[in-house]
mmCIF file of C-alpha atoms in Angstrom:
data_model
loop_
_atom_site.group_PDB
_atom_site.id
_atom_site.type_symbol
_atom_site.label_atom_id
_atom_site.label_comp_id
_atom_site.label_asym_id
_atom_site.label_seq_id
_atom_site.Cartn_x
_atom_site.Cartn_y
_atom_site.Cartn_z
ATOM 1 C CA UNK A 934 0.071 0.006 0.093
ATOM 2 C CA UNK A 935 0.973 3.519 -0.430
ATOM 3 C CA UNK A 936 3.168 4.452 2.407
ATOM 4 C CA UNK A 937 2.404 8.236 1.834
ATOM 5 C CA UNK A 938 -1.559 7.561 2.316
ATOM 6 C CA UNK A 939 -0.687 5.335 5.172
ATOM 7 C CA UNK A 940 1.013 8.494 6.725
ATOM 8 C CA UNK A 941 -1.988 10.401 5.881
ATOM 9 C CA UNK A 942 -4.038 8.264 7.759
ATOM 10 C CA UNK A 943 -1.640 7.663 10.664
ATOM 11 C CA UNK A 944 -1.782 11.294 11.101
ATOM 12 C CA UNK A 945 -5.378 11.771 11.154
ATOM 13 C CA UNK A 946 -5.904 9.021 13.617
ATOM 14 C CA UNK A 947 -2.909 10.753 15.535
ATOM 15 C CA UNK A 948 -4.865 13.995 15.561
ATOM 16 C CA UNK A 949 -7.719 12.369 17.282
ATOM 17 C CA UNK A 950 -6.060 10.636 19.666
ATOM 18 C CA UNK A 951 -4.220 14.064 20.702
ATOM 19 C CA UNK A 952 -7.709 15.553 20.778
ATOM 20 C CA UNK A 953 -9.102 13.054 23.230
ATOM 21 C CA UNK A 954 -5.828 12.279 25.238
ATOM 22 C CA UNK A 955 -3.668 15.477 25.376
ATOM 23 C CA UNK A 956 -1.588 13.920 27.985
ATOM 24 C CA UNK A 957 0.057 11.849 25.044
ATOM 25 C CA UNK A 958 0.629 14.857 22.852
ATOM 26 C CA UNK A 959 4.104 14.812 22.937
ATOM 27 C CA UNK A 960 4.754 11.197 22.501
ATOM 28 C CA UNK A 961 2.291 11.045 19.361
ATOM 29 C CA UNK A 962 3.772 14.375 17.995
ATOM 30 C CA UNK A 963 7.362 12.971 17.799
ATOM 31 C CA UNK A 964 6.590 9.517 16.527
ATOM 32 C CA UNK A 965 4.516 11.282 13.842
ATOM 33 C CA UNK A 966 7.442 13.707 12.995
ATOM 34 C CA UNK A 967 9.785 10.927 12.936
ATOM 35 C CA UNK A 968 7.594 9.023 10.493
ATOM 36 C CA UNK A 969 7.569 11.814 7.935
ATOM 37 C CA UNK A 970 11.218 12.564 8.688
ATOM 38 C CA UNK A 971 12.290 9.274 7.510
ATOM 39 C CA UNK A 972 9.749 8.951 4.531
ATOM 40 C CA UNK A 973 11.217 12.212 3.312
ATOM 41 C CA UNK A 974 14.659 11.866 3.640
ATOM 42 C CA UNK A 975 14.974 8.034 2.928
ATOM 43 C CA UNK A 976 13.060 8.439 -0.459
ATOM 44 C CA UNK A 977 14.733 8.135 -3.820
ATOM 45 C CA UNK A 978 13.012 9.372 -7.194
ATOM 46 C CA UNK A 979 9.832 10.222 -5.738
ATOM 47 C CA UNK A 980 8.147 13.388 -6.270
ATOM 48 C CA UNK A 981 7.319 14.738 -9.945
ATOM 49 C CA UNK A 982 10.366 17.141 -9.763
ATOM 50 C CA UNK A 983 13.183 14.915 -8.035
ATOM 51 C CA UNK A 984 14.702 13.959 -11.479
ATOM 52 C CA UNK A 985 14.689 17.552 -12.323
ATOM 53 C CA UNK A 986 16.581 18.671 -9.053
ATOM 54 C CA UNK A 987 18.757 15.833 -9.493
ATOM 55 C CA UNK A 988 19.819 17.174 -13.017
ATOM 56 C CA UNK A 989 19.987 20.753 -11.957
ATOM 57 C CA UNK A 990 22.312 19.846 -8.972
ATOM 58 C CA UNK A 991 24.680 17.949 -11.096
ATOM 59 C CA UNK A 992 24.829 20.865 -13.910
ATOM 60 C CA UNK A 993 25.278 23.426 -11.203
ATOM 61 C CA UNK A 994 29.105 24.737 -11.128
ATOM 62 C CA UNK A 995 30.925 24.948 -7.963
ATOM 63 C CA UNK A 996 33.000 27.893 -9.374
ATOM 64 C CA UNK A 997 32.505 31.600 -9.334
ATOM 65 C CA UNK A 998 33.051 33.077 -13.114
ATOM 66 C CA UNK A 999 33.064 36.747 -12.838
ATOM 67 C CA UNK A 1000 34.423 37.352 -16.150
ATOM 68 C CA UNK A 1001 31.000 35.676 -17.589
ATOM 69 C CA UNK A 1002 29.190 36.987 -14.804
ATOM 70 C CA UNK A 1003 28.281 33.912 -12.815
ATOM 71 C CA UNK A 1004 28.269 32.656 -9.483
ATOM 72 C CA UNK A 1005 27.936 29.007 -9.581
ATOM 73 C CA UNK A 1006 25.932 28.926 -12.527
ATOM 74 C CA UNK A 1007 22.911 31.045 -13.456
ATOM 75 C CA UNK A 1008 20.127 28.818 -12.727
ATOM 76 C CA UNK A 1009 18.027 28.677 -10.366
ATOM 77 C CA UNK A 1010 18.037 31.507 -7.627
ATOM 78 C CA UNK A 1011 21.432 32.291 -6.004
ATOM 79 C CA UNK A 1012 20.625 30.535 -2.452
ATOM 80 C CA UNK A 1013 19.882 27.236 -4.452
ATOM 81 C CA UNK A 1014 22.865 27.358 -6.494
ATOM 82 C CA UNK A 1015 25.422 28.075 -3.661
ATOM 83 C CA UNK A 1016 23.792 25.448 -1.318
ATOM 84 C CA UNK A 1017 24.191 22.855 -4.106
ATOM 85 C CA UNK A 1018 27.600 24.209 -4.742
ATOM 86 C CA UNK A 1019 28.650 23.641 -1.066
ATOM 87 C CA UNK A 1020 27.498 20.084 -0.922
ATOM 88 C CA UNK A 1021 29.357 19.315 -4.220
ATOM 89 C CA UNK A 1022 32.489 20.751 -2.914
ATOM 90 C CA UNK A 1023 32.149 18.128 0.009
ATOM 91 C CA UNK A 1024 31.467 15.611 -2.691
ATOM 92 C CA UNK A 1025 28.009 14.614 -1.593
ATOM 93 C CA UNK A 1026 25.915 12.970 -4.050
ATOM 94 C CA UNK A 1027 22.263 14.123 -4.835
ATOM 95 C CA UNK A 1028 20.573 11.365 -2.582
ATOM 96 C CA UNK A 1029 22.613 12.857 0.602
ATOM 97 C CA UNK A 1030 21.726 16.474 -0.411
ATOM 98 C CA UNK A 1031 18.059 15.720 -0.594
ATOM 99 C CA UNK A 1032 18.085 13.960 2.498
ATOM 100 C CA UNK A 1033 19.863 16.950 4.482
ATOM 101 C CA UNK A 1034 17.624 19.204 2.737
ATOM 102 C CA UNK A 1035 14.511 17.013 3.882
ATOM 103 C CA UNK A 1036 15.786 16.827 7.658
ATOM 104 C CA UNK A 1037 16.508 20.876 7.404
ATOM 105 C CA UNK A 1038 12.702 21.394 6.274
ATOM 106 C CA UNK A 1039 11.274 19.144 8.877
ATOM 107 C CA UNK A 1040 13.505 21.004 11.694
ATOM 108 C CA UNK A 1041 12.099 24.310 10.459
ATOM 109 C CA UNK A 1042 8.760 22.931 10.526
ATOM 110 C CA UNK A 1043 9.147 21.566 14.001
ATOM 111 C CA UNK A 1044 10.149 25.099 15.175
ATOM 112 C CA UNK A 1045 7.071 26.650 13.580
ATOM 113 C CA UNK A 1046 4.913 23.991 15.154
ATOM 114 C CA UNK A 1047 6.602 24.399 18.399
ATOM 115 C CA UNK A 1048 5.907 27.985 18.639
ATOM 116 C CA UNK A 1049 2.636 28.646 16.846
ATOM 117 C CA UNK A 1050 0.482 25.709 17.039
ATOM 118 C CA UNK A 1051 -0.662 24.079 20.274
ATOM 119 C CA UNK A 1052 -1.699 20.703 19.019
ATOM 120 C CA UNK A 1053 1.231 19.750 17.012
ATOM 121 C CA UNK A 1054 0.021 16.262 15.900
ATOM 122 C CA UNK A 1055 -2.983 18.354 14.294
ATOM 123 C CA UNK A 1056 -0.358 20.711 12.673
ATOM 124 C CA UNK A 1057 1.517 18.209 11.126
ATOM 125 C CA UNK A 1058 -1.772 16.446 9.324
ATOM 126 C CA UNK A 1059 -2.989 19.856 8.128
ATOM 127 C CA UNK A 1060 0.451 20.774 6.581
ATOM 128 C CA UNK A 1061 0.595 17.229 4.868
ATOM 129 C CA UNK A 1062 -1.292 17.665 1.720
ATOM 130 C CA UNK A 1063 -0.480 21.262 0.834
ATOM 131 C CA UNK A 1064 3.085 21.402 2.194
ATOM 132 C CA UNK A 1065 4.570 18.147 2.594
ATOM 133 C CA UNK A 1066 3.337 16.152 -0.159
ATOM 134 C CA UNK A 1067 3.491 18.993 -2.858
ATOM 135 C CA UNK A 1068 6.528 21.041 -2.041
ATOM 136 C CA UNK A 1069 8.753 19.308 0.550
ATOM 137 C CA UNK A 1070 8.568 16.072 -1.501
ATOM 138 C CA UNK A 1071 8.386 17.386 -5.085
ATOM 139 C CA UNK A 1072 8.715 20.995 -5.126
ATOM 140 C CA UNK A 1073 12.012 21.307 -3.088
ATOM 141 C CA UNK A 1074 13.231 24.993 -3.586
ATOM 142 C CA UNK A 1075 9.745 26.576 -2.638
ATOM 143 C CA UNK A 1076 9.395 23.599 0.330
ATOM 144 C CA UNK A 1077 12.622 25.059 1.678
ATOM 145 C CA UNK A 1078 11.617 28.745 1.377
ATOM 146 C CA UNK A 1079 8.618 28.126 2.853
ATOM 147 C CA UNK A 1080 9.986 26.245 5.611
ATOM 148 C CA UNK A 1081 12.539 29.100 6.393
ATOM 149 C CA UNK A 1082 9.559 31.464 6.402
ATOM 150 C CA UNK A 1083 7.663 29.725 8.843
ATOM 151 C CA UNK A 1084 10.457 28.547 10.806
ATOM 152 C CA UNK A 1085 12.788 31.913 10.823
ATOM 153 C CA UNK A 1086 10.811 34.829 9.468
ATOM 154 C CA UNK A 1087 7.515 34.335 11.012
ATOM 155 C CA UNK A 1088 8.596 34.959 14.766
ATOM 156 C CA UNK A 1089 9.835 38.350 13.453
ATOM 157 C CA UNK A 1090 6.651 39.190 11.683
ATOM 158 C CA UNK A 1091 4.913 38.645 15.028
ATOM 159 C CA UNK A 1092 7.182 40.707 16.734
ATOM 160 C CA UNK A 1093 7.208 43.322 14.239
ATOM 161 C CA UNK A 1094 10.914 43.182 13.841
ATOM 162 C CA UNK A 1095 11.140 44.240 10.315
ATOM 163 C CA UNK A 1096 15.037 44.193 9.988
ATOM 164 C CA UNK A 1097 15.630 40.505 10.712
ATOM 165 C CA UNK A 1098 12.044 39.767 9.282
ATOM 166 C CA UNK A 1099 13.347 41.610 5.853
ATOM 167 C CA UNK A 1100 16.727 39.423 6.065
ATOM 168 C CA UNK A 1101 14.894 36.241 6.727
ATOM 169 C CA UNK A 1102 12.468 36.757 3.536
ATOM 170 C CA UNK A 1103 15.579 37.544 1.447
ATOM 171 C CA UNK A 1104 17.103 34.244 2.320
ATOM 172 C CA UNK A 1105 13.824 32.713 1.912
ATOM 173 C CA UNK A 1106 13.847 34.428 -1.753
ATOM 174 C CA UNK A 1107 17.099 33.086 -2.534
ATOM 175 C CA UNK A 1108 15.600 29.500 -2.807
ATOM 176 C CA UNK A 1109 12.379 30.689 -4.483
ATOM 177 C CA UNK A 1110 11.442 33.891 -5.958
ATOM 178 C CA UNK A 1111 7.528 33.522 -5.047
ATOM 179 C CA UNK A 1112 8.984 34.416 -1.647
ATOM 180 C CA UNK A 1113 8.958 38.158 -2.573
ATOM 181 C CA UNK A 1114 5.210 38.105 -1.924
ATOM 182 C CA UNK A 1115 5.925 37.816 2.037
ATOM 183 C CA UNK A 1116 7.278 41.580 1.791
ATOM 184 C CA UNK A 1117 3.869 42.401 1.620
ATOM 185 C CA UNK A 1118 3.527 41.727 5.145
ATOM 186 C CA UNK A 1119 5.156 44.394 6.400
ATOM 187 C CA UNK A 1120 2.510 47.042 5.098
ATOM 188 C CA UNK A 1121 -0.593 43.962 6.007
ATOM 189 C CA UNK A 1122 0.636 44.243 9.678
ATOM 190 C CA UNK A 1123 -0.573 47.859 9.979
ATOM 191 C CA UNK A 1124 -3.926 46.931 8.306
ATOM 192 C CA UNK A 1125 -6.969 46.018 10.511
ATOM 193 C CA UNK A 1126 -8.300 42.492 10.001
ATOM 194 C CA UNK A 1127 -11.709 43.683 8.630
ATOM 195 C CA UNK A 1128 -10.273 46.084 6.566
ATOM 196 C CA UNK A 1129 -8.379 43.032 4.984
ATOM 197 C CA UNK A 1130 -11.642 41.039 4.668
ATOM 198 C CA UNK A 1131 -12.738 44.002 2.615
ATOM 199 C CA UNK A 1132 -9.462 43.814 0.375
ATOM 200 C CA UNK A 1133 -10.056 40.277 -0.249
ATOM 201 C CA UNK A 1134 -13.646 41.241 -1.922
ATOM 202 C CA UNK A 1135 -11.802 43.876 -3.939
ATOM 203 C CA UNK A 1136 -9.217 41.146 -5.204
ATOM 204 C CA UNK A 1137 -11.607 38.966 -6.204
ATOM 205 C CA UNK A 1138 -13.223 41.686 -8.149
ATOM 206 C CA UNK A 1139 -9.823 42.598 -9.560
ATOM 207 C CA UNK A 1140 -9.170 38.854 -10.587
ATOM 208 C CA UNK A 1141 -12.405 38.904 -12.531
ATOM 209 C CA UNK A 1142 -11.669 41.955 -14.285
ATOM 210 C CA UNK A 1143 -8.229 40.446 -15.427
ATOM 211 C CA UNK A 1144 -10.244 37.863 -17.081
ATOM 212 C CA UNK A 1145 -11.596 40.604 -19.760
ATOM 213 C CA UNK A 1146 -9.650 40.310 -23.184
ATOM 214 C CA UNK A 1147 -9.418 44.312 -23.253
ATOM 215 C CA UNK A 1148 -7.791 44.349 -19.941
ATOM 216 C CA UNK A 1149 -5.339 41.749 -21.035
ATOM 217 C CA UNK A 1150 -4.277 43.345 -24.221
ATOM 218 C CA UNK A 1151 -3.852 46.479 -22.215
ATOM 219 C CA UNK A 1152 -1.391 45.035 -19.786
ATOM 220 C CA UNK A 1153 0.563 43.071 -22.415
ATOM 221 C CA UNK A 1154 1.168 46.406 -24.144
ATOM 222 C CA UNK A 1155 2.296 48.315 -20.865
ATOM 223 C CA UNK A 1156 4.359 45.121 -19.778
ATOM 224 C CA UNK A 1157 5.255 42.831 -22.716
ATOM 225 C CA UNK A 1158 7.154 40.070 -20.693
ATOM 226 C CA UNK A 1159 7.024 36.300 -20.932
ATOM 227 C CA UNK A 1160 5.726 36.149 -17.134
ATOM 228 C CA UNK A 1161 3.053 38.589 -17.840
ATOM 229 C CA UNK A 1162 1.788 36.847 -21.171
ATOM 230 C CA UNK A 1163 1.866 33.510 -19.349
ATOM 231 C CA UNK A 1164 0.113 34.740 -16.325
ATOM 232 C CA UNK A 1165 -2.848 36.465 -18.289
ATOM 233 C CA UNK A 1166 -2.986 33.826 -21.396
ATOM 234 C CA UNK A 1167 -1.138 30.671 -20.439
ATOM 235 C CA UNK A 1168 -3.522 29.061 -17.820
ATOM 236 C CA UNK A 1169 -6.786 28.723 -16.717
ATOM 237 C CA UNK A 1170 -8.724 28.783 -13.340
ATOM 238 C CA UNK A 1171 -9.270 25.919 -11.012
ATOM 239 C CA UNK A 1172 -12.677 26.034 -9.921
ATOM 240 C CA UNK A 1173 -12.267 23.365 -7.319
ATOM 241 C CA UNK A 1174 -9.317 25.316 -5.575
ATOM 242 C CA UNK A 1175 -11.126 28.611 -5.732
ATOM 243 C CA UNK A 1176 -13.914 26.928 -4.186
ATOM 244 C CA UNK A 1177 -11.980 25.236 -1.417
ATOM 245 C CA UNK A 1178 -9.947 28.180 -0.596
ATOM 246 C CA UNK A 1179 -13.035 30.425 -0.136
ATOM 247 C CA UNK A 1180 -14.847 27.777 1.910
ATOM 248 C CA UNK A 1181 -11.811 27.215 4.218
ATOM 249 C CA UNK A 1182 -11.206 30.747 4.639
ATOM 250 C CA UNK A 1183 -14.801 31.650 5.380
ATOM 251 C CA UNK A 1184 -14.654 28.752 8.301
ATOM 252 C CA UNK A 1185 -11.500 30.368 9.480
ATOM 253 C CA UNK A 1186 -12.868 33.759 9.356
ATOM 254 C CA UNK A 1187 -16.200 32.711 11.280
ATOM 255 C CA UNK A 1188 -14.335 31.053 13.945
ATOM 256 C CA UNK A 1189 -11.974 33.943 14.346
ATOM 257 C CA UNK A 1190 -15.044 36.720 14.167
ATOM 258 C CA UNK A 1191 -16.868 34.513 16.813
ATOM 259 C CA UNK A 1192 -13.713 33.912 19.210
ATOM 260 C CA UNK A 1193 -12.514 37.614 19.168
ATOM 261 C CA UNK A 1194 -16.147 39.029 19.771
ATOM 262 C CA UNK A 1195 -15.337 42.171 18.153
ATOM 263 C CA UNK A 1196 -11.907 43.003 20.524
ATOM 264 C CA UNK A 1197 -9.065 42.351 17.998
ATOM 265 C CA UNK A 1198 -6.417 43.110 20.676
ATOM 266 C CA UNK A 1199 -7.679 40.226 22.926
ATOM 267 C CA UNK A 1200 -4.818 38.173 20.885
ATOM 268 C CA UNK A 1201 -2.403 40.311 18.686
ATOM 269 C CA UNK A 1202 -0.347 37.073 17.632
ATOM 270 C CA UNK A 1203 -3.740 35.789 16.287
ATOM 271 C CA UNK A 1204 -4.782 38.884 14.690
ATOM 272 C CA UNK A 1205 -1.365 39.078 12.871
ATOM 273 C CA UNK A 1206 -1.754 35.631 11.363
ATOM 274 C CA UNK A 1207 -5.412 36.349 10.374
ATOM 275 C CA UNK A 1208 -4.072 39.215 8.626
ATOM 276 C CA UNK A 1209 -1.345 37.198 6.582
ATOM 277 C CA UNK A 1210 -4.131 34.324 5.724
ATOM 278 C CA UNK A 1211 -6.376 37.086 4.200
ATOM 279 C CA UNK A 1212 -3.388 38.276 2.711
ATOM 280 C CA UNK A 1213 -2.907 34.861 0.912
ATOM 281 C CA UNK A 1214 -6.385 34.896 0.046
ATOM 282 C CA UNK A 1215 -6.214 38.550 -1.592
ATOM 283 C CA UNK A 1216 -3.130 37.265 -3.758
ATOM 284 C CA UNK A 1217 -4.962 34.124 -4.849
ATOM 285 C CA UNK A 1218 -8.294 35.652 -5.814
ATOM 286 C CA UNK A 1219 -6.200 38.347 -7.723
ATOM 287 C CA UNK A 1220 -4.449 35.691 -9.861
ATOM 288 C CA UNK A 1221 -7.747 33.338 -9.704
ATOM 289 C CA UNK A 1222 -7.596 33.104 -13.834
ATOM 290 C CA UNK A 1223 -4.229 31.147 -13.796
ATOM 291 C CA UNK A 1224 -4.106 28.291 -11.274
ATOM 292 C CA UNK A 1225 -0.688 27.726 -11.533
ATOM 293 C CA UNK A 1226 0.485 31.260 -10.582
ATOM 294 C CA UNK A 1227 -2.099 31.597 -8.084
ATOM 295 C CA UNK A 1228 -1.172 28.306 -6.010
ATOM 296 C CA UNK A 1229 2.711 29.184 -6.220
ATOM 297 C CA UNK A 1230 2.191 32.659 -5.043
ATOM 298 C CA UNK A 1231 -0.675 31.955 -2.353
ATOM 299 C CA UNK A 1232 0.355 28.761 -0.859
ATOM 300 C CA UNK A 1233 3.390 30.733 0.890
ATOM 301 C CA UNK A 1234 0.589 32.093 2.946
ATOM 302 C CA UNK A 1235 -1.967 29.381 2.993
ATOM 303 C CA UNK A 1236 0.243 27.391 5.339
ATOM 304 C CA UNK A 1237 -0.587 29.861 8.182
ATOM 305 C CA UNK A 1238 -4.400 28.585 7.858
ATOM 306 C CA UNK A 1239 -3.232 25.740 10.246
ATOM 307 C CA UNK A 1240 -2.454 28.249 13.007
ATOM 308 C CA UNK A 1241 -6.152 29.681 13.688
ATOM 309 C CA UNK A 1242 -7.807 26.395 12.354
ATOM 310 C CA UNK A 1243 -5.963 24.354 15.530
ATOM 311 C CA UNK A 1244 -6.065 27.423 17.974
ATOM 312 C CA UNK A 1245 -9.706 28.205 17.428
ATOM 313 C CA UNK A 1246 -11.081 24.804 18.247
ATOM 314 C CA UNK A 1247 -9.426 24.740 21.757
ATOM 315 C CA UNK A 1248 -12.843 25.731 23.350
ATOM 316 C CA UNK A 1249 -14.196 22.310 22.206
ATOM 317 C CA UNK A 1250 -17.901 23.519 21.914
ATOM 318 C CA UNK A 1251 -20.370 22.108 19.377
ATOM 319 C CA UNK A 1252 -18.966 24.612 16.582
ATOM 320 C CA UNK A 1253 -15.669 23.920 17.476
ATOM 321 C CA UNK A 1254 -16.352 19.937 17.263
ATOM 322 C CA UNK A 1255 -18.057 20.745 13.830
ATOM 323 C CA UNK A 1256 -15.567 22.743 12.512
ATOM 324 C CA UNK A 1257 -12.911 20.028 13.830
ATOM 325 C CA UNK A 1258 -14.852 17.462 11.461
ATOM 326 C CA UNK A 1259 -14.553 19.818 8.745
ATOM 327 C CA UNK A 1260 -10.911 20.316 8.567
ATOM 328 C CA UNK A 1261 -10.329 16.616 9.358
ATOM 329 C CA UNK A 1262 -12.551 15.733 6.307
ATOM 330 C CA UNK A 1263 -11.030 18.409 4.115
ATOM 331 C CA UNK A 1264 -7.520 17.517 5.150
ATOM 332 C CA UNK A 1265 -8.262 13.981 4.032
ATOM 333 C CA UNK A 1266 -9.836 14.697 1.001
ATOM 334 C CA UNK A 1267 -6.965 17.034 0.048
ATOM 335 C CA UNK A 1268 -4.440 14.564 0.615
ATOM 336 C CA UNK A 1269 -5.962 11.730 -1.378
ATOM 337 C CA UNK A 1270 -6.340 14.270 -4.080
ATOM 338 C CA UNK A 1271 -2.756 15.459 -4.222
ATOM 339 C CA UNK A 1272 -1.516 11.975 -3.789
ATOM 340 C CA UNK A 1273 -3.582 10.983 -6.739
ATOM 341 C CA UNK A 1274 -2.282 13.887 -8.858
ATOM 342 C CA UNK A 1275 1.571 12.491 -7.972
ATOM 343 C CA UNK A 1276 0.428 9.197 -9.341
ATOM 344 C CA UNK A 1277 -1.003 10.978 -12.832
ATOM 345 C CA UNK A 1278 1.929 13.287 -13.071
ATOM 346 C CA UNK A 1279 4.500 10.696 -12.401
ATOM 347 C CA UNK A 1280 3.441 8.692 -15.287
ATOM 348 C CA UNK A 1281 2.531 5.916 -12.930
ATOM 349 C CA UNK A 1282 -1.216 5.643 -14.213
ATOM 350 C CA UNK A 1283 -0.430 4.121 -17.266
ATOM 351 C CA UNK A 1284 1.227 1.033 -15.572
ATOM 352 C CA UNK A 1285 -1.951 0.368 -13.855
ATOM 353 C CA UNK A 1286 -0.734 1.803 -10.474
ATOM 354 C CA UNK A 1287 -3.379 4.075 -8.390
ATOM 355 C CA UNK A 1288 -3.372 6.083 -5.298
ATOM 356 C CA UNK A 1289 -3.488 2.809 -3.021
ATOM 357 C CA UNK A 1290 -0.650 0.989 -4.653
ATOM 358 C CA UNK A 1291 1.770 4.105 -5.506
ATOM 359 C CA UNK A 1292 5.173 2.673 -4.434
ATOM 360 C CA UNK A 1293 7.707 4.205 -1.722
ATOM 361 C CA UNK A 1294 11.467 3.845 -3.329
ATOM 362 C CA UNK A 1295 13.908 4.079 -0.619
ATOM 363 C CA UNK A 1296 17.629 5.053 -1.079
ATOM 364 C CA UNK A 1297 18.191 1.301 -0.045
ATOM 365 C CA UNK A 1298 16.443 -0.240 -3.038
ATOM 366 C CA UNK A 1299 17.017 2.661 -5.718
ATOM 367 C CA UNK A 1300 16.822 0.262 -8.563
ATOM 368 C CA UNK A 1301 12.911 -0.232 -7.755
ATOM 369 C CA UNK A 1302 12.446 3.093 -9.648
ATOM 370 C CA UNK A 1303 13.368 1.379 -12.818
ATOM 371 C CA UNK A 1304 10.247 -0.949 -12.351
ATOM 372 C CA UNK A 1305 8.208 2.294 -13.268
ATOM 373 C CA UNK A 1306 10.439 4.220 -15.514
ATOM 374 C CA UNK A 1307 13.843 4.212 -16.807
ATOM 375 C CA UNK A 1308 15.445 6.848 -14.265
ATOM 376 C CA UNK A 1309 18.825 7.034 -15.983
ATOM 377 C CA UNK A 1310 17.287 8.074 -19.348
ATOM 378 C CA UNK A 1311 15.009 10.544 -17.566
ATOM 379 C CA UNK A 1312 17.791 11.840 -15.622
ATOM 380 C CA UNK A 1313 19.929 12.096 -19.096
ATOM 381 C CA UNK A 1314 17.085 14.119 -20.799
ATOM 382 C CA UNK A 1315 16.745 16.563 -17.756
ATOM 383 C CA UNK A 1316 20.786 16.904 -17.454
ATOM 384 C CA UNK A 1317 21.271 17.744 -21.100
ATOM 385 C CA UNK A 1318 18.345 20.208 -21.062
ATOM 386 C CA UNK A 1319 19.932 21.954 -18.041
ATOM 387 C CA UNK A 1320 23.502 21.519 -19.230
ATOM 388 C CA UNK A 1321 22.405 23.173 -22.639
ATOM 389 C CA UNK A 1322 20.597 26.037 -20.839
ATOM 390 C CA UNK A 1323 23.713 26.830 -18.855
ATOM 391 C CA UNK A 1324 25.880 26.743 -21.967
ATOM 392 C CA UNK A 1325 23.610 29.048 -23.580
ATOM 393 C CA UNK A 1326 23.872 31.659 -20.577
ATOM 394 C CA UNK A 1327 27.428 31.541 -20.552
ATOM 395 C CA UNK A 1328 27.955 32.224 -23.883
ATOM 396 C CA UNK A 1329 26.014 35.251 -23.836
#
């Protein structure tokens, strides 16, 4: 059976056990944390981008060539190039690099949960579909950037220490440029929550306006760049994702308003997190016409929804219990959905593999990956593509 699916169900069971037997929370949490860390660090070839990152790692040079104007190559972001070059100088194979990266991700996630989430097993469970399976397993650069934000930058944001916050965000941006959106939180911190709710409505209206062809044509004439063209005309909306975000945020906003009872100063930390979550909704709704761009830039805020989703259920009244059932059901649904996407995007479905039989291939049995696709051939294809790209950049 799919070990990632088993982990999802175990996290759900652990969250329920934590809810009923809080005295065992610490033991349950560390069991679940070690399980996820082992799955992440010991995998081989798992994740739709694993082979791509392997190829990128091998094509990144370890030298600085100021004559050609590059530092350890040109692609991708500078932080990733420097980190990769450092591991290559130590002759660490990509498998070791990926394992070290997974451990760093999990330690940063632990720091976030330790500081911000009172029920940490529930925190792991809620982050599993959107952060763990999508970005920590597959989208390695953005996964690391998000974990740096959660573990390092977020505490500075909550304390309004803007110099170290900006430094932490720049560090995260050096691994994935989507992190530039976190700069918005410096301004968002001074906007009332209810005003942010109003801005979310304006963003939804703006996202709809951006679907008008005349508006798209004007923006393309104003900014005739690749990403603007791709954003406006190279994608389509995901109505399922739009609905999920609106419903989830609606439940969280209802719980927040019910809990604060008009007194936003009662919990400044919760207020700041709600502002950040609402900022994420604003970003998504403004980009709703292109699901790819919207998810890339909004997910870096969406992971924060686990904070109010857990904290606001602590009173355990009837509404809290109903909300807990909602989050439990939604997380299971999204977890199965994202694992099913991994099966489809990885090309496993053509071999008769489904979400229940999706294989886990570990570092100890790497050859098993060839039962599903020719890893060496796929790596060669990605390697030559990235090497050619580096050569084109250098000759320019």
